[in-house]
Short mmCIF file of C-alpha atoms and ligand atoms in Angstrom, two decimals:
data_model
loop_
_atom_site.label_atom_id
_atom_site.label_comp_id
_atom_site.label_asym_id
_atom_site.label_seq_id
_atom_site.Cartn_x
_atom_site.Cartn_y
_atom_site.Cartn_z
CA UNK A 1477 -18.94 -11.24 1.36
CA UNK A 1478 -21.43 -10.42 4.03
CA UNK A 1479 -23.82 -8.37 4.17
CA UNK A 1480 -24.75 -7.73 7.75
CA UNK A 1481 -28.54 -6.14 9.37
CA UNK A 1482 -28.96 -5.62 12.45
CA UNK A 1483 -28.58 -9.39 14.09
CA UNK A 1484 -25.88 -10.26 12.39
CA UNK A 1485 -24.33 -6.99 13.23
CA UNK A 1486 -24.74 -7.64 17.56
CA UNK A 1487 -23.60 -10.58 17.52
CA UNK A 1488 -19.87 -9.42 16.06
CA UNK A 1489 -20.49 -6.24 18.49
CA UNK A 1490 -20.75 -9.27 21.22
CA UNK A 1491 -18.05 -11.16 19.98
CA UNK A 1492 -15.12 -8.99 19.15
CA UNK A 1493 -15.60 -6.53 22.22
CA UNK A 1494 -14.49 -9.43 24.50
CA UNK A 1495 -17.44 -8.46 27.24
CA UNK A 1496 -20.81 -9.85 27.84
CA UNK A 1497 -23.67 -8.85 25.55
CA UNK A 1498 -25.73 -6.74 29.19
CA UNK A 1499 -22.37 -4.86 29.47
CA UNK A 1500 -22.95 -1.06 29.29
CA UNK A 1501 -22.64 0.27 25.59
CA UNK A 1502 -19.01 2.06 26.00
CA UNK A 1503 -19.41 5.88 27.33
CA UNK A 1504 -18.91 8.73 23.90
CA UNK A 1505 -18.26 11.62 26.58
CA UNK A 1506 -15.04 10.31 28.17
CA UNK A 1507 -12.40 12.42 27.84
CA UNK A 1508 -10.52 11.34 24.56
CA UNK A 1509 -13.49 9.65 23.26
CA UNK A 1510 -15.06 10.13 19.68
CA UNK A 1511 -17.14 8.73 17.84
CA UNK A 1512 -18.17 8.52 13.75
CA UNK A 1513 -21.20 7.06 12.30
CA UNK A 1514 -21.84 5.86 8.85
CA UNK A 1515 -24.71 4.54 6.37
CA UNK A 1516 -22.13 1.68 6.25
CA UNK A 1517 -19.27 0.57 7.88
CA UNK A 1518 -17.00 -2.30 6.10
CA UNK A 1519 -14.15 -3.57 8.56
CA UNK A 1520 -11.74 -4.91 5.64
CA UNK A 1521 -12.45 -8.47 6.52
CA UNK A 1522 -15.38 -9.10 4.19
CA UNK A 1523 -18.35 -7.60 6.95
CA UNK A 1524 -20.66 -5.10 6.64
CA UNK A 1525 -22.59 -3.26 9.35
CA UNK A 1526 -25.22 -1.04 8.15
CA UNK A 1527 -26.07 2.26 9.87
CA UNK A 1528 -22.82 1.73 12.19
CA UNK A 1529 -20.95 3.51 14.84
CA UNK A 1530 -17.53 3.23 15.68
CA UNK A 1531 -16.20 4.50 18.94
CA UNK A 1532 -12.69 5.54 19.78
CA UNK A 1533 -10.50 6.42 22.47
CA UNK A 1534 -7.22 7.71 22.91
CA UNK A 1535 -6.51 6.98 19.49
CA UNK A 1536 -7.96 3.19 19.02
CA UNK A 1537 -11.22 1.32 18.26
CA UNK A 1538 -12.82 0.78 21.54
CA UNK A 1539 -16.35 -1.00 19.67
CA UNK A 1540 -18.76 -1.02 17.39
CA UNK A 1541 -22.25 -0.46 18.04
CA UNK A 1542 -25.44 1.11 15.78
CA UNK A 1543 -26.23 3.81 18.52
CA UNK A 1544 -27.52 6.77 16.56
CA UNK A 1545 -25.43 9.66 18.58
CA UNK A 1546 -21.99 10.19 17.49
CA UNK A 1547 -19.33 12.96 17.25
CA UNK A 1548 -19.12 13.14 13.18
CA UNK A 1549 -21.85 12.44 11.24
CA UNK A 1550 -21.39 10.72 7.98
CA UNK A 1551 -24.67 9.42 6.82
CA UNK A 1552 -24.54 8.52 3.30
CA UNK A 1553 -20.96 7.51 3.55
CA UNK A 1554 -19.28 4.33 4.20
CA UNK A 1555 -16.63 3.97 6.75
CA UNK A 1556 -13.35 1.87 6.14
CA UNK A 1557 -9.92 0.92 7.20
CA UNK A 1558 -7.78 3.70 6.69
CA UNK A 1559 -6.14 2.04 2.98
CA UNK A 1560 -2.66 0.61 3.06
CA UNK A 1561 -0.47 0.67 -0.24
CA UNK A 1562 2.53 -2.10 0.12
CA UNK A 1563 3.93 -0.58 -3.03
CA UNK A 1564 4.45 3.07 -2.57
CA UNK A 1565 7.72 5.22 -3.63
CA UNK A 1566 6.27 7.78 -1.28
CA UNK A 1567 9.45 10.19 -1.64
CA UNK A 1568 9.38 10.44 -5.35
CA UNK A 1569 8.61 14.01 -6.76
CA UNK A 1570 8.70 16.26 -9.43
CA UNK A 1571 11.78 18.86 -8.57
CA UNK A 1572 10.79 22.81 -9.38
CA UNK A 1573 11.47 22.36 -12.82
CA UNK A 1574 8.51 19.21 -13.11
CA UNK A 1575 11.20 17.12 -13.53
CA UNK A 1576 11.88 13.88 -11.69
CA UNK A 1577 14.13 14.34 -9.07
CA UNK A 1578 17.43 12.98 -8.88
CA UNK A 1579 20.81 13.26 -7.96
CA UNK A 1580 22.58 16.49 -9.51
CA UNK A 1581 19.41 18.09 -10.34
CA UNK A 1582 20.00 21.22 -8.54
CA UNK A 1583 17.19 19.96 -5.87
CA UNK A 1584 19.35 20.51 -2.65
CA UNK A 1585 18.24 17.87 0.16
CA UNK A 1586 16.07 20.03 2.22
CA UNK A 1587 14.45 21.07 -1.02
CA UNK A 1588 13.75 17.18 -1.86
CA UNK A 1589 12.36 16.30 2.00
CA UNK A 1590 10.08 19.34 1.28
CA UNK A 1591 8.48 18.07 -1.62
CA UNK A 1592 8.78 14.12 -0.48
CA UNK A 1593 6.60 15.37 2.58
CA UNK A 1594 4.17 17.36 0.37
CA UNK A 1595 4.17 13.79 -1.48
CA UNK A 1596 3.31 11.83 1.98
CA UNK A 1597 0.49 14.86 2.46
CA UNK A 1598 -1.29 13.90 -1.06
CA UNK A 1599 -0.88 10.17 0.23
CA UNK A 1600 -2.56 10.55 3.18
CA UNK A 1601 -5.66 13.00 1.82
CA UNK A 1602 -6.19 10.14 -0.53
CA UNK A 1603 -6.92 7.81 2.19
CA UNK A 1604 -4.33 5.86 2.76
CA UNK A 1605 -3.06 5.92 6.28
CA UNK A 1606 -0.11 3.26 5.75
CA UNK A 1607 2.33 2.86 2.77
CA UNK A 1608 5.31 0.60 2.16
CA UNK A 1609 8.22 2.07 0.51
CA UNK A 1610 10.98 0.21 -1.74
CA UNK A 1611 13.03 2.11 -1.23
CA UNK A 1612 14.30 5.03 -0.93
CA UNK A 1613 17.41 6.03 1.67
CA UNK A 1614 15.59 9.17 2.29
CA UNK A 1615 12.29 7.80 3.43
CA UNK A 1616 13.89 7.07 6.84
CA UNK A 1617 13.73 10.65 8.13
CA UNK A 1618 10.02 11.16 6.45
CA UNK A 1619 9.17 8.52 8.49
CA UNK A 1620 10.81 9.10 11.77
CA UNK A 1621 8.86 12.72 11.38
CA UNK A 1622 6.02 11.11 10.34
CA UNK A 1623 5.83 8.61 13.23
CA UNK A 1624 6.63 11.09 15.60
CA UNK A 1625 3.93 13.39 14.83
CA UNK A 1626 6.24 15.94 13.73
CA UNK A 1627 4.67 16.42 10.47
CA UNK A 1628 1.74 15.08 9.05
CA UNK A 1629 1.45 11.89 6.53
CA UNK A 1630 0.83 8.65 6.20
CA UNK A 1631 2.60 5.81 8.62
CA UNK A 1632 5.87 4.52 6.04
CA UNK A 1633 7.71 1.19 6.59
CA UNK A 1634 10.31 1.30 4.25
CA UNK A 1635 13.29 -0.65 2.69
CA UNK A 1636 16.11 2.01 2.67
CA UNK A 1637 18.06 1.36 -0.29
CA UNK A 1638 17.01 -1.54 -2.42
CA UNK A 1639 19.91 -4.34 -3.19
CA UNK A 1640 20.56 -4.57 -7.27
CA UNK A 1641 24.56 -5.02 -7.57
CA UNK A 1642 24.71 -8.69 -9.56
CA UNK A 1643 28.16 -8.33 -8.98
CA UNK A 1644 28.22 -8.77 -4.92
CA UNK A 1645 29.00 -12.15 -3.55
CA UNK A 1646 26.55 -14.00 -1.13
CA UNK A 1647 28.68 -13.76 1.65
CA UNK A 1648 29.27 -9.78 1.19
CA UNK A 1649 25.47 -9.59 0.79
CA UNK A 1650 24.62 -11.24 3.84
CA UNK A 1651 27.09 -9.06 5.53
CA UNK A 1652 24.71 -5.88 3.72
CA UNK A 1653 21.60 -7.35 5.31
CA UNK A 1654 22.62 -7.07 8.75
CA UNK A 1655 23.67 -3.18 8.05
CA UNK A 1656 20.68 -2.44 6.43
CA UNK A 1657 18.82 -3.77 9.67
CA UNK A 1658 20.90 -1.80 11.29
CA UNK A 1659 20.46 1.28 9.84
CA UNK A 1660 16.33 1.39 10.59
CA UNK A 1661 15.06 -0.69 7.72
CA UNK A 1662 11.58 -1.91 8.04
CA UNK A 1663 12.63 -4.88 5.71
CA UNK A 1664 14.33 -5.22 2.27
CA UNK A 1665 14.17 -4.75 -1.13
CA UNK A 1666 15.71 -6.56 -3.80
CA UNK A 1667 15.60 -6.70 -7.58
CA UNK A 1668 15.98 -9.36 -9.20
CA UNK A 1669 15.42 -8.60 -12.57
CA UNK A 1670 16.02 -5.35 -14.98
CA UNK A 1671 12.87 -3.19 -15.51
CA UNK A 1672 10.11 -3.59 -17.49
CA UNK A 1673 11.82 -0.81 -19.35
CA UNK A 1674 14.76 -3.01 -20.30
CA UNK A 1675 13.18 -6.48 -20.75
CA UNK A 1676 12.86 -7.61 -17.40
CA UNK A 1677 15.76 -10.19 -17.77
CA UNK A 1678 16.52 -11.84 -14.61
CA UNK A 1679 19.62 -10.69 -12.96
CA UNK A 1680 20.41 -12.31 -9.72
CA UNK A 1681 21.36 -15.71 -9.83
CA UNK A 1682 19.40 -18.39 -6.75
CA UNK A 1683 22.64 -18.06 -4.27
CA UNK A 1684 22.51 -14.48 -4.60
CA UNK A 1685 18.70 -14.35 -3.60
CA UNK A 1686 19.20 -17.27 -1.62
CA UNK A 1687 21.70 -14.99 0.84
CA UNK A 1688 19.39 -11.98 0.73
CA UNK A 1689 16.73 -13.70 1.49
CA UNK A 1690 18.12 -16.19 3.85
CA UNK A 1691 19.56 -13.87 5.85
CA UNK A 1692 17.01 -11.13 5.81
CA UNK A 1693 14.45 -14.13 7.26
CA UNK A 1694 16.95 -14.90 9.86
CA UNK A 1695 17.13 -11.55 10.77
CA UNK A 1696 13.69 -11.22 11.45
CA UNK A 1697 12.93 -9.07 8.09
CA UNK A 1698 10.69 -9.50 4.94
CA UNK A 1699 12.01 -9.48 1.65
CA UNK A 1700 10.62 -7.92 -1.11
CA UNK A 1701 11.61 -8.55 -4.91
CA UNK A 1702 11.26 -6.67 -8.38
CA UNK A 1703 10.66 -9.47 -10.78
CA UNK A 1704 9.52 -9.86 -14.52
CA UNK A 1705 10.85 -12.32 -16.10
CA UNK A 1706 9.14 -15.38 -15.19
CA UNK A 1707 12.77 -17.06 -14.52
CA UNK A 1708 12.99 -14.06 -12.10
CA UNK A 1709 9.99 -14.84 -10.55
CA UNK A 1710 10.34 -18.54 -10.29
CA UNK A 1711 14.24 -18.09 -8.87
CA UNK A 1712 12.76 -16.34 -5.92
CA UNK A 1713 10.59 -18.28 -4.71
CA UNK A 1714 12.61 -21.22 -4.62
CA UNK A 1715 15.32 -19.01 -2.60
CA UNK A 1716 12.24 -18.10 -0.34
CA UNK A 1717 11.51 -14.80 -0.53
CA UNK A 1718 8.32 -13.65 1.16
CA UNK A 1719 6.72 -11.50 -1.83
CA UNK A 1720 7.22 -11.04 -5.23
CA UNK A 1721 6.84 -7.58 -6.99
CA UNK A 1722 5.38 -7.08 -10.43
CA UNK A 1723 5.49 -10.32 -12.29
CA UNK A 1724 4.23 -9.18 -15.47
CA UNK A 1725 5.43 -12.65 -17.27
CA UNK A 1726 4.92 -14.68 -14.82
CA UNK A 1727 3.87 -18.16 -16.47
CA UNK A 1728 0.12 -19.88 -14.73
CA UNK A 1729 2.68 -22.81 -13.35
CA UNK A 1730 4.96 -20.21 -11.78
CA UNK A 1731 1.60 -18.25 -10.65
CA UNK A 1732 0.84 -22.25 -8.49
CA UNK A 1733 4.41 -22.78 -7.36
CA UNK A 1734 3.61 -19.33 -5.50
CA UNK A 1735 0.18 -20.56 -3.57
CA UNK A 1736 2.46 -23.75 -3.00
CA UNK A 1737 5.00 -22.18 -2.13
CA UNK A 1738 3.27 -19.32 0.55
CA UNK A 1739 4.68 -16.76 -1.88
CA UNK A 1740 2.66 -13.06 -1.95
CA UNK A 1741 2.32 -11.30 -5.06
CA UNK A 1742 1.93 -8.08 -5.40
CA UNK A 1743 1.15 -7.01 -8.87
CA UNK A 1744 -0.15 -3.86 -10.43
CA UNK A 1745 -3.10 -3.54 -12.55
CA UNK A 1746 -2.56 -0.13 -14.25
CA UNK A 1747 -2.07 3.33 -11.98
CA UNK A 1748 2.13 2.80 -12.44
CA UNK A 1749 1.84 3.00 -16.26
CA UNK A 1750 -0.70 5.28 -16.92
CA UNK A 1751 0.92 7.58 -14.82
CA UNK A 1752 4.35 7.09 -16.34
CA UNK A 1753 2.50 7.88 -20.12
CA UNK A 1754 -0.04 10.65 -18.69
CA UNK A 1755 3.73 12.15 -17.43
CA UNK A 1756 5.77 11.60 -19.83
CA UNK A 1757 7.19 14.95 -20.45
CA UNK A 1758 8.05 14.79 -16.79
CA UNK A 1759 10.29 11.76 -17.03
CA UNK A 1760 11.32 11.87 -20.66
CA UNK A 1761 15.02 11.86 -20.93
CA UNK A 1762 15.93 10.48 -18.06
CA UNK A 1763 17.40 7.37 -17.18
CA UNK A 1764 16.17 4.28 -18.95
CA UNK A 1765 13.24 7.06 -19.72
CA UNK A 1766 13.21 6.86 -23.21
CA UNK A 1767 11.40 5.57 -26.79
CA UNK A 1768 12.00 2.11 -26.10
CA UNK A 1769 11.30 2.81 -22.57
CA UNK A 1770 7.57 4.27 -23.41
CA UNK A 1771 6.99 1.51 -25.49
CA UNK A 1772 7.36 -1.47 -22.73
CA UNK A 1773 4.87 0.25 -20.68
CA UNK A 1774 2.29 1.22 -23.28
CA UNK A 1775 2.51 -2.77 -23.89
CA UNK A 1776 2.28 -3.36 -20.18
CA UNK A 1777 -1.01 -2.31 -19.67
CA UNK A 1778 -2.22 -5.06 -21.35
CA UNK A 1779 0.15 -7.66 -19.57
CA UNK A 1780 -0.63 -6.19 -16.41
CA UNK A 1781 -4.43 -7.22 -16.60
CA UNK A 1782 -3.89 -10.17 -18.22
CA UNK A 1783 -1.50 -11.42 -15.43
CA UNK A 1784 -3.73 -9.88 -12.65
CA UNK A 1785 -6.64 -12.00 -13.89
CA UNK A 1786 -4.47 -14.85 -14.02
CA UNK A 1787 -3.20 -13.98 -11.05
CA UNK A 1788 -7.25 -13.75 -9.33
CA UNK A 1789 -7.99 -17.23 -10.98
CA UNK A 1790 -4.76 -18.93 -9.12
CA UNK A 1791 -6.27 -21.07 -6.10
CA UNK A 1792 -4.46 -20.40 -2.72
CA UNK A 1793 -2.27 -17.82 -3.78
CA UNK A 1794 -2.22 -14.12 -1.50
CA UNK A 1795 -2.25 -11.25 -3.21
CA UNK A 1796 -1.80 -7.92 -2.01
CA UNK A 1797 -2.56 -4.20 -3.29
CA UNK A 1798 0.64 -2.29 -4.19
CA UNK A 1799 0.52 0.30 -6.63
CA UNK A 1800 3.82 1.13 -7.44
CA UNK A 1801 2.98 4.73 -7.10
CA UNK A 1802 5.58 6.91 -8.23
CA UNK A 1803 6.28 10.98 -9.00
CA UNK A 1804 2.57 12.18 -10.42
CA UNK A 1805 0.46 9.25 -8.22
CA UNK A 1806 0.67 10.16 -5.28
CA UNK A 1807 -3.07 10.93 -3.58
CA UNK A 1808 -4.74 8.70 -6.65
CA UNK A 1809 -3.33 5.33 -5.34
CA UNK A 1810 -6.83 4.85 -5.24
CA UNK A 1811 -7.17 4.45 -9.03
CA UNK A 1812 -5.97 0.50 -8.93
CA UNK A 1813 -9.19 -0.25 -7.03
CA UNK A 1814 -10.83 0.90 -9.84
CA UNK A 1815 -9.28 -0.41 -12.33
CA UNK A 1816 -9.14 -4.44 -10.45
CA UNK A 1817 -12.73 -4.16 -10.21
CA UNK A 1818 -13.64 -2.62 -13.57
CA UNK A 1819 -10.84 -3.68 -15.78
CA UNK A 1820 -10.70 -7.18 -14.13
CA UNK A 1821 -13.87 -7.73 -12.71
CA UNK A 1822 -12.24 -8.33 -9.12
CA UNK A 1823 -15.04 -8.87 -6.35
CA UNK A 1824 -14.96 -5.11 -4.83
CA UNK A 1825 -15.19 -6.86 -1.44
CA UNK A 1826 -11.86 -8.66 -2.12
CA UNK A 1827 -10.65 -5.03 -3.27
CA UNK A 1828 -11.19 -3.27 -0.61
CA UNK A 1829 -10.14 -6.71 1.77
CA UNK A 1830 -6.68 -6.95 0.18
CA UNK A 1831 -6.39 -2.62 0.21
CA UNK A 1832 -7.04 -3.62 4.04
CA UNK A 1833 -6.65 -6.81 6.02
CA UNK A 1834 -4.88 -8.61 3.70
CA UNK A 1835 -2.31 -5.58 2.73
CA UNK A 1836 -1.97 -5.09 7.26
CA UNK A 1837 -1.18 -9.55 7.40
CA UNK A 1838 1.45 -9.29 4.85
CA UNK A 1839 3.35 -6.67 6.93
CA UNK A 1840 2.74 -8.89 10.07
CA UNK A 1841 0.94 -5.72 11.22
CA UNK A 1842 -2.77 -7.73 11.43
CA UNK A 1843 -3.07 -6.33 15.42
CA UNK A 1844 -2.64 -2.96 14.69
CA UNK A 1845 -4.04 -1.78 11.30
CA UNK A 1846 -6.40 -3.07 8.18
CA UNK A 1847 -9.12 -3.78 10.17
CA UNK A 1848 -12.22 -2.11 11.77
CA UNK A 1849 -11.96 -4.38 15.68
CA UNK A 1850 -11.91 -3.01 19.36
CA UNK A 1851 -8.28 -2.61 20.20
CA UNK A 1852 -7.30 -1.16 16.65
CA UNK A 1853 -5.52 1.69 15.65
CA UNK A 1854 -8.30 4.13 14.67
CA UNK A 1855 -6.92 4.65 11.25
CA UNK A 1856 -10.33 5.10 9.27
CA UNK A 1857 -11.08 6.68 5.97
CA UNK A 1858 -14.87 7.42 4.87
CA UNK A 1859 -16.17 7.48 0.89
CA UNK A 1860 -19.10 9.16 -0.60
CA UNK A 1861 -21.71 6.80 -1.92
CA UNK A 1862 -21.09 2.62 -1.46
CA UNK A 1863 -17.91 1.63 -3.11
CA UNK A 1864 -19.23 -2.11 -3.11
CA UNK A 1865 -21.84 -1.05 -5.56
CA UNK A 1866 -20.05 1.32 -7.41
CA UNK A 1867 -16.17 1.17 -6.99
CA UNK A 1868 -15.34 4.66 -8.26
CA UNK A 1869 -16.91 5.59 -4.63
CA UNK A 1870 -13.32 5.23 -3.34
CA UNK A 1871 -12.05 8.41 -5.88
CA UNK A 1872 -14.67 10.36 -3.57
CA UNK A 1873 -12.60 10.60 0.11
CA UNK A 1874 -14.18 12.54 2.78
CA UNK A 1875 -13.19 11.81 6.22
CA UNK A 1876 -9.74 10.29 7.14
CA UNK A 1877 -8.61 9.67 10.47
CA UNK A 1878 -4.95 8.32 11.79
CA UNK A 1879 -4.26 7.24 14.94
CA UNK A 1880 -7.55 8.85 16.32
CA UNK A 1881 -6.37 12.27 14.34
CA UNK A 1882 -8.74 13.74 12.20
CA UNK A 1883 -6.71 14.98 8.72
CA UNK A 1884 -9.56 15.36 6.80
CA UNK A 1885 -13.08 16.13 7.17
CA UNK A 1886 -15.18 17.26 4.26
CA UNK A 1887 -18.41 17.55 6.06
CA UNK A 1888 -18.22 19.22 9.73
CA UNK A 1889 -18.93 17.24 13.07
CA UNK A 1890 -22.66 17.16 13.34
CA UNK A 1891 -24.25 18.66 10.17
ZN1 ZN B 748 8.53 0.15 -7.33
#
């Protein structure tokens, strides 16, 4: 971490605007041009610049500077990178009933893309301007809308539907890549083990990951896989498959072969079961839903912060911030931040790095989002209070900005 005054704070101004230091500091009253100050701005890559001011036109970072004028006034904030979730079943809701939706339900499909984009809403207001979705067929159209302005939310990359079947042949599943791609999906999700519910037994066997991932990589996609069992885990790597989801038995040696390996992992530290048990009565019944059901996850939250500390402690190894936010968690995806730096005494820098930066590079999106640079997307979000003192700052979202849009704005331009 760095802590930057004002030196320290020109000289990035000089280096990342790409123009000499006697260049004239960029005009705020261009047409199309904004700009937000803070008590603090942190650009997700570990730097602070106190008192800063970022500038933006036409909907990207043009610099930033410490000039005291600015469109929105957020002085006792801190400004960040809009957050990015790669974990995020963005569509998931409660039907009318506070049930979980699914199929038969009496939820008609318009009814369900209603709620889904209420769900996107909550996502957004919550500060995160980007979320990853495995996967849902119905996330393409909330997306499309979404990335077309049509409605408002948070930008969605999703997976379509995920791959499960143990009973398709590598040949037909390489076939089921390439329509996949073709059908719009941002890359693919595959599980490779049962839930966490049902033991989290591995269920795909190295060919069968091996195709799926094989073929995904040669057709230019990531792959993304539910894993448990630490068989699971282990299996996918060595059919090399870019990031590995969950993990909660992963072994320490398996935890290496990853950082060996340039494996991600993406594990949760506690948002997906609490809000499963806080719940409950909205998913009791239903599906693998039940007693036993309950049980694995009220034993999970244990697991999941003993593997994430593990998981902190591995040398080399990337790991990104996915919350697994389902029906009930949308708008708190927040709450993992929390609990990484208070539960598992993570650094809150390398919280709020891997929410960020780290989260943008493992979607090969590093030149557009999960940073705070000239030439960025001006995706933004702003906290009461300084979250690198006191995580629980990130709960507090005041400002949030997409694209250069303002969608929230607690305190008004100016006052
Ligand atoms: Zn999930």
């Amino acid at each position: 971490m760095k802590r930057m005054g004002r030196v320290s704070a020109a000289a990035i101004i000089g280096l990342t605007a790409g123009a000499c230091m006697s260049a004239p500091a960029p005009s705020t009253t261009e047409p199309g041009t904004v700009s937000i100050k803070a008590s603090r701005v942190i650009d997700g890559k570990g730097n602070v610049t106190e008192n800063g001011r970022v500038v933006i036109r036409d909907g990207k970072i043009v610099s930033i500077d410490q000039e005291p004028n600015a469109t929105y006034d957020l002085t006792g904030m801190t400004l960040l990178p809009g957050f990015i979730d790669v974990h995020d079943h963005v569509y998931w809701h409660f039907n009318q009933q506070g049930r979980l939706h699914g199929r038969g339900d009496g939820e008609d499909e318009v009814q369900a893309e209603l709620s889904a984009a209420g769900e996107a809403w909550k996502t957004l207001q919550g500060g995160f301007t980007t979320v990853q979705s495995p996967g849902s067929t119905e996330d393409k159209d909330l997306r499309d809308w979404i990335n077309a302005g049509r409605i408002p939310g948070p930008r969605i990359l999703t997976s379509l539907q995920p791959f499960s079947n143990p009973r398709i042949q590598p040949d037909s599943l390489r076939a089921l890549i390439r329509l996949r791609k073709s059908q719009g999906a941002d890359f693919i999700k595959i599980f490779a083990s049962e839930s966490i519910r049902t033991g989290g037994a591995q269920t795909l066997s190295l060919a069968q990951l091996q195709a799926l991932c094989g073929e995904a990589t040669a057709q230019g996609l990531r792959t993304l896989v539910h894993a448990h069992s630490d068989a699971s885990v282990r299996t996918a790597v060595m059919a090399g498959c870019t990031q590995i989801e969950h993990g909660i038995f992963v072994a320490d040696s398996t935890l290496t072969f990853m950082a060996d390996q340039g494996t991600i992992f993406d594990p949760q530290c506690g948002l997906v079961f609490h809000n499963y048990l806080d719940n409950w009565s909205h998913y009791d019944g239903i599906g693998n839903y039940n007693d036993e059901g309950k049980a694995s996850m009220e034993k999970g939250i244990g697991l999941a912060l003993d593997g994430f500390t593990r998981a902190l402690a591995t040398p080399g190894l990337t790991l990104t911030y996915g919350t697994d936010a389902v029906a009930g968690a949308h708008g708190r995806e927040r709450e993992d931040m929390v609990c990484l730096a208070n539960e598992v005494h993570a650094d809150p820098m390398r919280v709020l790095t891997m929410a960020t930066s780290v989260n943008a590079a493992s979607m090969n999106m590093s030149d557009q989002i999960g940073s705070i640079a000239p030439g960025m997307d001006a995706d933004l979000v702003a906290v009461a209070g300084n979250p690198l003192d006191d995580i629980t700052a990130v709960r507090d979202v005041r400002f949030v900005m997409k694209g250069g849009t303002v969608y929230r704005n607690d305190r008004a331009p100016g006052s």
